Coordinates of C-alpha atoms in Angstrom, one line a residue:
M1207 CA 32.1 -154.9 -3.7
A1208 CA 34.8 -153.5 -1.4
F1209 CA 32.7 -150.3 -1.1
N1210 CA 29.6 -152.3 0.0
S1211 CA 31.7 -154.2 2.5
I1212 CA 32.9 -150.9 4.1
L1213 CA 29.4 -149.6 4.3
T1214 CA 28.2 -152.8 5.9
W1215 CA 31.1 -152.7 8.5
K1216 CA 30.3 -149.1 9.4
F1217 CA 26.6 -149.9 9.8
L1218 CA 27.5 -152.8 12.2
C1219 CA 29.8 -150.6 14.2
I1220 CA 27.1 -148.0 14.6
C1221 CA 24.6 -150.6 15.7
M1222 CA 27.0 -152.1 18.3
V1223 CA 27.7 -148.6 19.8
G1224 CA 24.0 -147.8 19.9
L1225 CA 23.2 -151.1 21.7
S1226 CA 26.0 -150.5 24.2
I1227 CA 24.7 -147.1 25.1
L1228 CA 21.1 -148.5 25.4
A1229 CA 22.4 -151.2 27.7
L1230 CA 24.1 -148.7 29.9
V1231 CA 21.0 -146.6 30.1
S1232 CA 18.6 -149.4 30.6
F1233 CA 20.7 -151.5 32.9
P1234 CA 22.8 -149.3 35.3
P1235 CA 25.5 -150.8 37.4
R1236 CA 24.1 -152.9 40.3
N1237 CA 26.1 -150.9 42.8
P1238 CA 26.5 -147.4 41.4
I1239 CA 29.0 -144.9 42.9
P1240 CA 27.0 -142.6 45.2
T1241 CA 26.8 -139.0 44.0
T1242 CA 25.9 -135.7 45.6
T1243 CA 23.5 -133.4 43.8
L1244 CA 24.9 -129.9 43.4
I1245 CA 22.2 -127.3 43.7
F1246 CA 22.7 -123.7 42.4
G1247 CA 20.7 -120.5 42.8
S1248 CA 16.9 -120.7 43.3
D1249 CA 16.9 -124.5 42.6
R1250 CA 18.2 -125.3 46.0
S1251 CA 14.9 -124.3 47.7
S1252 CA 13.3 -127.3 46.0
R1253 CA 15.4 -129.5 48.4
V1254 CA 14.0 -127.8 51.5
K1255 CA 11.0 -129.6 52.9
T1256 CA 8.3 -127.8 54.8
F1257 CA 5.5 -129.3 56.9
D1258 CA 1.8 -128.3 56.7
L1259 CA 1.1 -127.4 60.3
T1260 CA -2.6 -127.0 59.5
S1261 CA -3.1 -130.6 58.2
R1262 CA -5.3 -132.9 60.2
N1263 CA -3.7 -134.5 63.3
N1264 CA -5.9 -137.0 65.1
E1265 CA -3.2 -138.3 67.4
V1266 CA -3.9 -138.3 71.1
Y1267 CA -1.0 -137.2 73.3
Q1268 CA -0.4 -136.1 76.9
C1269 CA -0.2 -132.3 76.6
L1270 CA 0.8 -130.3 79.7
P1271 CA 0.8 -126.6 80.5
L1272 CA 4.2 -124.8 80.4
V1273 CA 4.9 -122.4 83.2
Q1274 CA 7.4 -120.3 81.1
A1275 CA 4.9 -120.0 78.2
D1276 CA 1.8 -118.6 80.0
M1277 CA 0.5 -122.1 80.6
A1278 CA 0.4 -122.9 76.8
K1279 CA 0.3 -126.7 76.4
M1280 CA 3.1 -128.8 74.9
C1281 CA 2.5 -132.5 73.9
L1282 CA 5.0 -134.9 75.3
Y1283 CA 6.3 -138.4 75.0
N1284 CA 5.3 -141.1 77.5
E1285 CA 9.0 -142.0 78.0
S1286 CA 11.5 -139.3 77.2
Y1287 CA 14.2 -137.5 79.2
I1288 CA 12.9 -134.0 78.4
S1289 CA 9.3 -135.0 78.6
S1290 CA 9.9 -136.6 82.1
L1291 CA 11.6 -133.4 83.3
L1292 CA 8.7 -131.2 82.1
R1293 CA 6.1 -133.6 83.5
N1294 CA 7.7 -133.9 86.9
N1295 CA 8.6 -130.2 87.2
N1296 CA 5.7 -128.5 85.6
K1297 CA 5.5 -125.9 88.4
H1298 CA 9.1 -124.7 87.6
I1299 CA 10.7 -123.1 84.6
F1300 CA 12.9 -125.5 82.6
D1301 CA 16.2 -124.0 81.4
K1302 CA 15.4 -120.9 83.4
E1303 CA 18.6 -119.0 82.7
N1304 CA 18.2 -119.6 79.0
F1305 CA 14.6 -118.3 79.0
D1306 CA 15.5 -115.3 81.1
T1307 CA 18.2 -114.4 78.6
L1308 CA 15.9 -115.0 75.6
S1309 CA 13.2 -112.8 77.2
K1310 CA 15.6 -109.9 77.6
L1311 CA 16.7 -110.2 74.0
L1312 CA 13.2 -110.4 72.7
Q1313 CA 12.2 -107.3 74.8
S1314 CA 15.1 -105.3 73.6
N1315 CA 14.6 -106.3 69.9
P1316 CA 10.8 -105.9 69.3
D1317 CA 11.1 -106.4 65.5
A1318 CA 13.1 -109.7 65.7
G1319 CA 11.6 -113.0 64.7
F1320 CA 12.9 -116.3 66.0
I1321 CA 14.9 -119.1 64.2
D1322 CA 14.7 -122.4 66.2
I1323 CA 17.2 -124.9 64.8
G1324 CA 16.7 -128.3 66.5
A1325 CA 13.2 -127.4 67.8
N1326 CA 12.5 -130.8 69.3
L1327 CA 9.0 -130.7 70.8
G1328 CA 8.8 -127.0 70.3
L1329 CA 9.4 -125.6 73.8
Y1330 CA 11.3 -122.5 72.6
T1331 CA 9.0 -122.0 69.6
I1332 CA 5.9 -122.1 71.8
F1333 CA 7.4 -119.7 74.3
V1334 CA 8.3 -117.1 71.6
S1335 CA 5.1 -117.3 69.6
K1336 CA 2.8 -117.5 72.6
L1337 CA 4.3 -114.8 74.9
Y1338 CA 5.7 -112.5 72.3
Q1339 CA 3.6 -113.2 69.2
R1340 CA 6.7 -113.4 67.0
R1341 CA 7.1 -115.2 63.7
V1342 CA 9.2 -118.4 64.0
V1343 CA 11.1 -120.5 61.5
A1344 CA 11.7 -123.9 63.2
V1345 CA 13.8 -126.8 62.0
E1346 CA 13.0 -130.3 63.2
P1347 CA 13.5 -133.5 61.2
F1348 CA 12.2 -136.4 63.3
P1349 CA 8.6 -137.4 62.3
P1350 CA 7.2 -138.5 65.7
V1351 CA 8.5 -135.3 67.2
I1352 CA 7.0 -133.2 64.3
K1353 CA 3.5 -134.7 65.0
R1354 CA 3.6 -133.7 68.6
F1355 CA 5.0 -130.3 67.8
Q1356 CA 2.2 -129.8 65.3
K1357 CA -0.4 -130.9 67.8
S1358 CA 0.9 -128.4 70.4
L1359 CA 0.8 -125.5 67.9
Q1360 CA -2.8 -126.5 66.9
I1361 CA -4.0 -126.7 70.5
N1362 CA -2.6 -123.3 71.3
G1363 CA -3.7 -121.6 68.1
L1364 CA -0.1 -120.8 67.0
T1365 CA 0.2 -122.5 63.6
D1366 CA 0.0 -119.1 61.8
Y1367 CA 3.1 -117.9 63.6
V1368 CA 5.4 -120.9 62.6
T1369 CA 7.1 -122.2 59.5
L1370 CA 8.4 -125.7 60.0
I1371 CA 11.3 -127.1 58.0
T1372 CA 11.9 -130.9 58.2
N1373 CA 15.5 -131.3 56.8
P1374 CA 18.4 -131.6 59.2
I1375 CA 21.0 -128.8 58.8
S1376 CA 24.6 -129.8 58.2
D1377 CA 27.6 -128.7 56.3
S1378 CA 26.5 -130.1 52.9
R1379 CA 23.5 -131.1 50.9
K1380 CA 23.5 -134.9 51.0
T1381 CA 21.5 -138.0 51.8
K1382 CA 22.6 -138.9 55.4
F1383 CA 21.3 -141.0 58.2
F1384 CA 19.7 -139.9 61.5
H1385 CA 20.7 -141.8 64.6
L1386 CA 17.6 -142.5 66.7
Q1387 CA 18.4 -142.3 70.4
K1388 CA 16.2 -144.5 72.6
G1389 CA 14.8 -142.8 75.7
N1390 CA 15.9 -139.3 74.7
V1391 CA 14.6 -138.1 71.4
G1392 CA 16.3 -134.7 72.0
Q1393 CA 19.6 -136.5 71.4
N1394 CA 18.7 -137.8 67.9
K1395 CA 21.5 -136.7 65.6
L1396 CA 23.2 -137.2 62.3
A1397 CA 25.0 -140.5 62.5
T1398 CA 28.7 -141.3 62.4
A1399 CA 30.0 -144.2 60.3
Y1400 CA 30.2 -146.4 63.4
E1401 CA 26.6 -145.6 64.5
R1402 CA 25.3 -146.4 61.0
S1403 CA 26.6 -150.0 61.4
N1404 CA 24.7 -150.9 64.6
K1405 CA 22.1 -148.3 65.5
P1406 CA 18.5 -147.6 64.3
M1407 CA 18.6 -145.1 61.5
L1408 CA 16.3 -142.7 59.6
R1409 CA 17.3 -141.7 56.1
V1410 CA 17.2 -137.9 55.6
E1411 CA 18.1 -135.2 53.1
T1412 CA 20.3 -132.6 54.7
I1413 CA 20.4 -128.9 53.7
V1414 CA 22.8 -126.1 54.7
M1415 CA 21.8 -123.1 56.8
D1416 CA 21.9 -120.7 53.9
D1417 CA 19.1 -122.7 52.2
I1418 CA 16.5 -121.5 54.8
V1419 CA 17.0 -117.8 54.1
R1420 CA 14.2 -117.6 51.5
F1421 CA 11.8 -119.1 54.1
I1422 CA 12.5 -116.4 56.7
P1423 CA 9.8 -113.7 56.6
F1424 CA 11.6 -111.2 58.9
K1425 CA 14.7 -109.1 58.5
S1426 CA 15.9 -109.3 62.1
A1427 CA 16.2 -112.5 64.2
I1428 CA 17.2 -114.2 67.3
M1429 CA 18.4 -117.8 66.8
K1430 CA 18.5 -120.8 69.1
I1431 CA 20.5 -123.8 67.8
D1432 CA 20.7 -127.2 69.6
V1433 CA 21.6 -130.0 67.1
E1434 CA 23.6 -132.4 69.2
G1435 CA 27.1 -131.8 67.9
E1436 CA 26.3 -130.4 64.4
E1437 CA 26.4 -126.7 65.6
S1438 CA 29.8 -125.8 64.1
R1439 CA 29.1 -127.8 60.9
A1440 CA 25.8 -126.0 60.5
F1441 CA 27.5 -122.6 60.6
S1442 CA 30.1 -123.6 58.0
E1443 CA 27.5 -122.6 55.3
A1444 CA 25.8 -119.7 57.0
S1445 CA 27.4 -116.6 55.5
E1446 CA 24.4 -115.7 53.4
L1447 CA 22.0 -116.0 56.3
I1448 CA 24.3 -113.9 58.5
T1449 CA 24.6 -111.3 55.8
R1450 CA 21.0 -111.1 54.6
I1451 CA 19.3 -111.5 58.0
D1452 CA 20.3 -109.3 61.0
V1453 CA 20.8 -112.2 63.5
V1454 CA 21.3 -110.1 66.6
A1455 CA 21.9 -113.0 69.0
I1456 CA 22.5 -116.8 68.8
L1457 CA 21.8 -119.1 71.8
M1458 CA 23.8 -122.3 71.4
E1459 CA 24.4 -125.5 73.2
W1460 CA 28.2 -125.7 73.6
R1461 CA 28.7 -129.0 75.3
H1462 CA 29.5 -131.1 72.3
V1463 CA 31.6 -128.4 70.7
K1464 CA 33.9 -127.6 73.6
L1465 CA 34.5 -131.3 74.2
R1466 CA 35.2 -131.8 70.4
Q1467 CA 32.6 -134.6 70.3
D1468 CA 30.8 -135.9 67.3
G1469 CA 33.5 -134.8 64.8
N1470 CA 33.8 -131.2 66.1
S1471 CA 37.4 -130.6 65.0
V1472 CA 39.6 -127.6 65.8
Q1473 CA 39.4 -126.6 62.2
L1474 CA 35.5 -126.5 62.3
M1475 CA 35.7 -124.6 65.6
S1476 CA 38.2 -122.0 64.2
K1477 CA 36.0 -121.4 61.1
F1478 CA 32.9 -120.9 63.3
L1479 CA 34.7 -118.5 65.7
Y1480 CA 36.1 -116.6 62.8
L1481 CA 32.5 -116.1 61.5
M1482 CA 31.4 -114.8 64.9
T1483 CA 34.3 -112.4 65.3
T1484 CA 34.2 -111.0 61.8
N1485 CA 30.5 -110.3 62.2
D1486 CA 31.0 -108.5 65.5
Y1487 CA 29.5 -111.1 67.9
L1488 CA 30.6 -111.2 71.5
P1489 CA 30.2 -114.4 73.6
Y1490 CA 28.4 -114.5 76.9
S1491 CA 27.2 -117.1 79.5
M1492 CA 23.4 -117.5 80.0
T1493 CA 23.8 -115.3 83.1
Q1494 CA 25.0 -112.6 80.7
Q1495 CA 28.6 -112.8 81.9
P1496 CA 31.2 -111.9 79.1
L1497 CA 33.4 -114.8 77.9
S1498 CA 36.8 -114.8 76.2
Y1499 CA 37.2 -116.2 72.8
G1500 CA 40.6 -117.5 73.8
S1501 CA 39.1 -119.9 76.4
W1502 CA 36.3 -121.3 74.3
D1503 CA 37.1 -124.9 75.5
K1504 CA 36.2 -123.8 79.1
W1505 CA 32.9 -122.1 78.3
P1506 CA 29.7 -123.4 80.0
I1507 CA 27.4 -125.9 78.3
D1508 CA 25.1 -123.2 76.9
V1509 CA 26.3 -119.8 75.5
V1510 CA 24.9 -116.8 73.7
F1511 CA 26.6 -114.8 70.9
K1512 CA 25.3 -111.2 70.9
K1513 CA 26.0 -108.4 68.4
R1514 CA 28.1 -105.8 70.0
S1515 CA 25.6 -103.1 69.1
I1516 CA 22.7 -104.5 71.1
S1517 CA 22.1 -105.0 74.8
F1518 CA 20.4 -107.6 77.0

């Protein structure tokens, strides 16, 4: 009798444990603790999202010829800071010093492809693919911008030159929020905690710069990066890209970095500058004047890092 009681008690305990596990699986906590997926090896490429540039796009946009891109057309917003500048100054070269420097680098490096991080409407991508017939890997996460970018490439017959990645690049692989800037889509950026509380947001899956290596079809590259304050963060996970791809020059917006805006700390800055110096990059202004690493906080708003071994 006692033996049967023990068996019955064990059976009830097993049933209770089983029901508890089933309840936890079937009914997860209402507010689970957020987690970050860790991605290793080749699996990380599954997080990278690419856009089919050959897919149908029936949208109608105002598309104007670009002086700096042999009159190739770029599709604009009706109301946007950059679109307004291009629309009102379409007889002049926008960012002339930047494009002059880029042209010299492309001419002196005929085998280099182009990496355009923060492509926006595609001004630099169109310039490189139209004038120099180079392959481009572009990164642009904002859907309305992507559709205009796609339309521009289709109109100009450039889709075969370009691979478009739609994840924002940051210092980690996480779900984050994209702050939508009214009136200037070029200033859309990953949001701070404050902005998340009172600004229009877009939910996005970030990647790190090393994740795009397997999508780059060339061995040598020139890079342009303009990601509204995420520049130093983006390079915090870029050692594989710098090692496997011969990135001969990097054109970068420096305004947010030097003012330490948008979370650009001295620690992030130091890590980025260490990456540049240990890989033999020298800093220059867009007029090709040498700069000193010791005065990085006084550099102009746009700079270029060039490998010591190449010339403008």
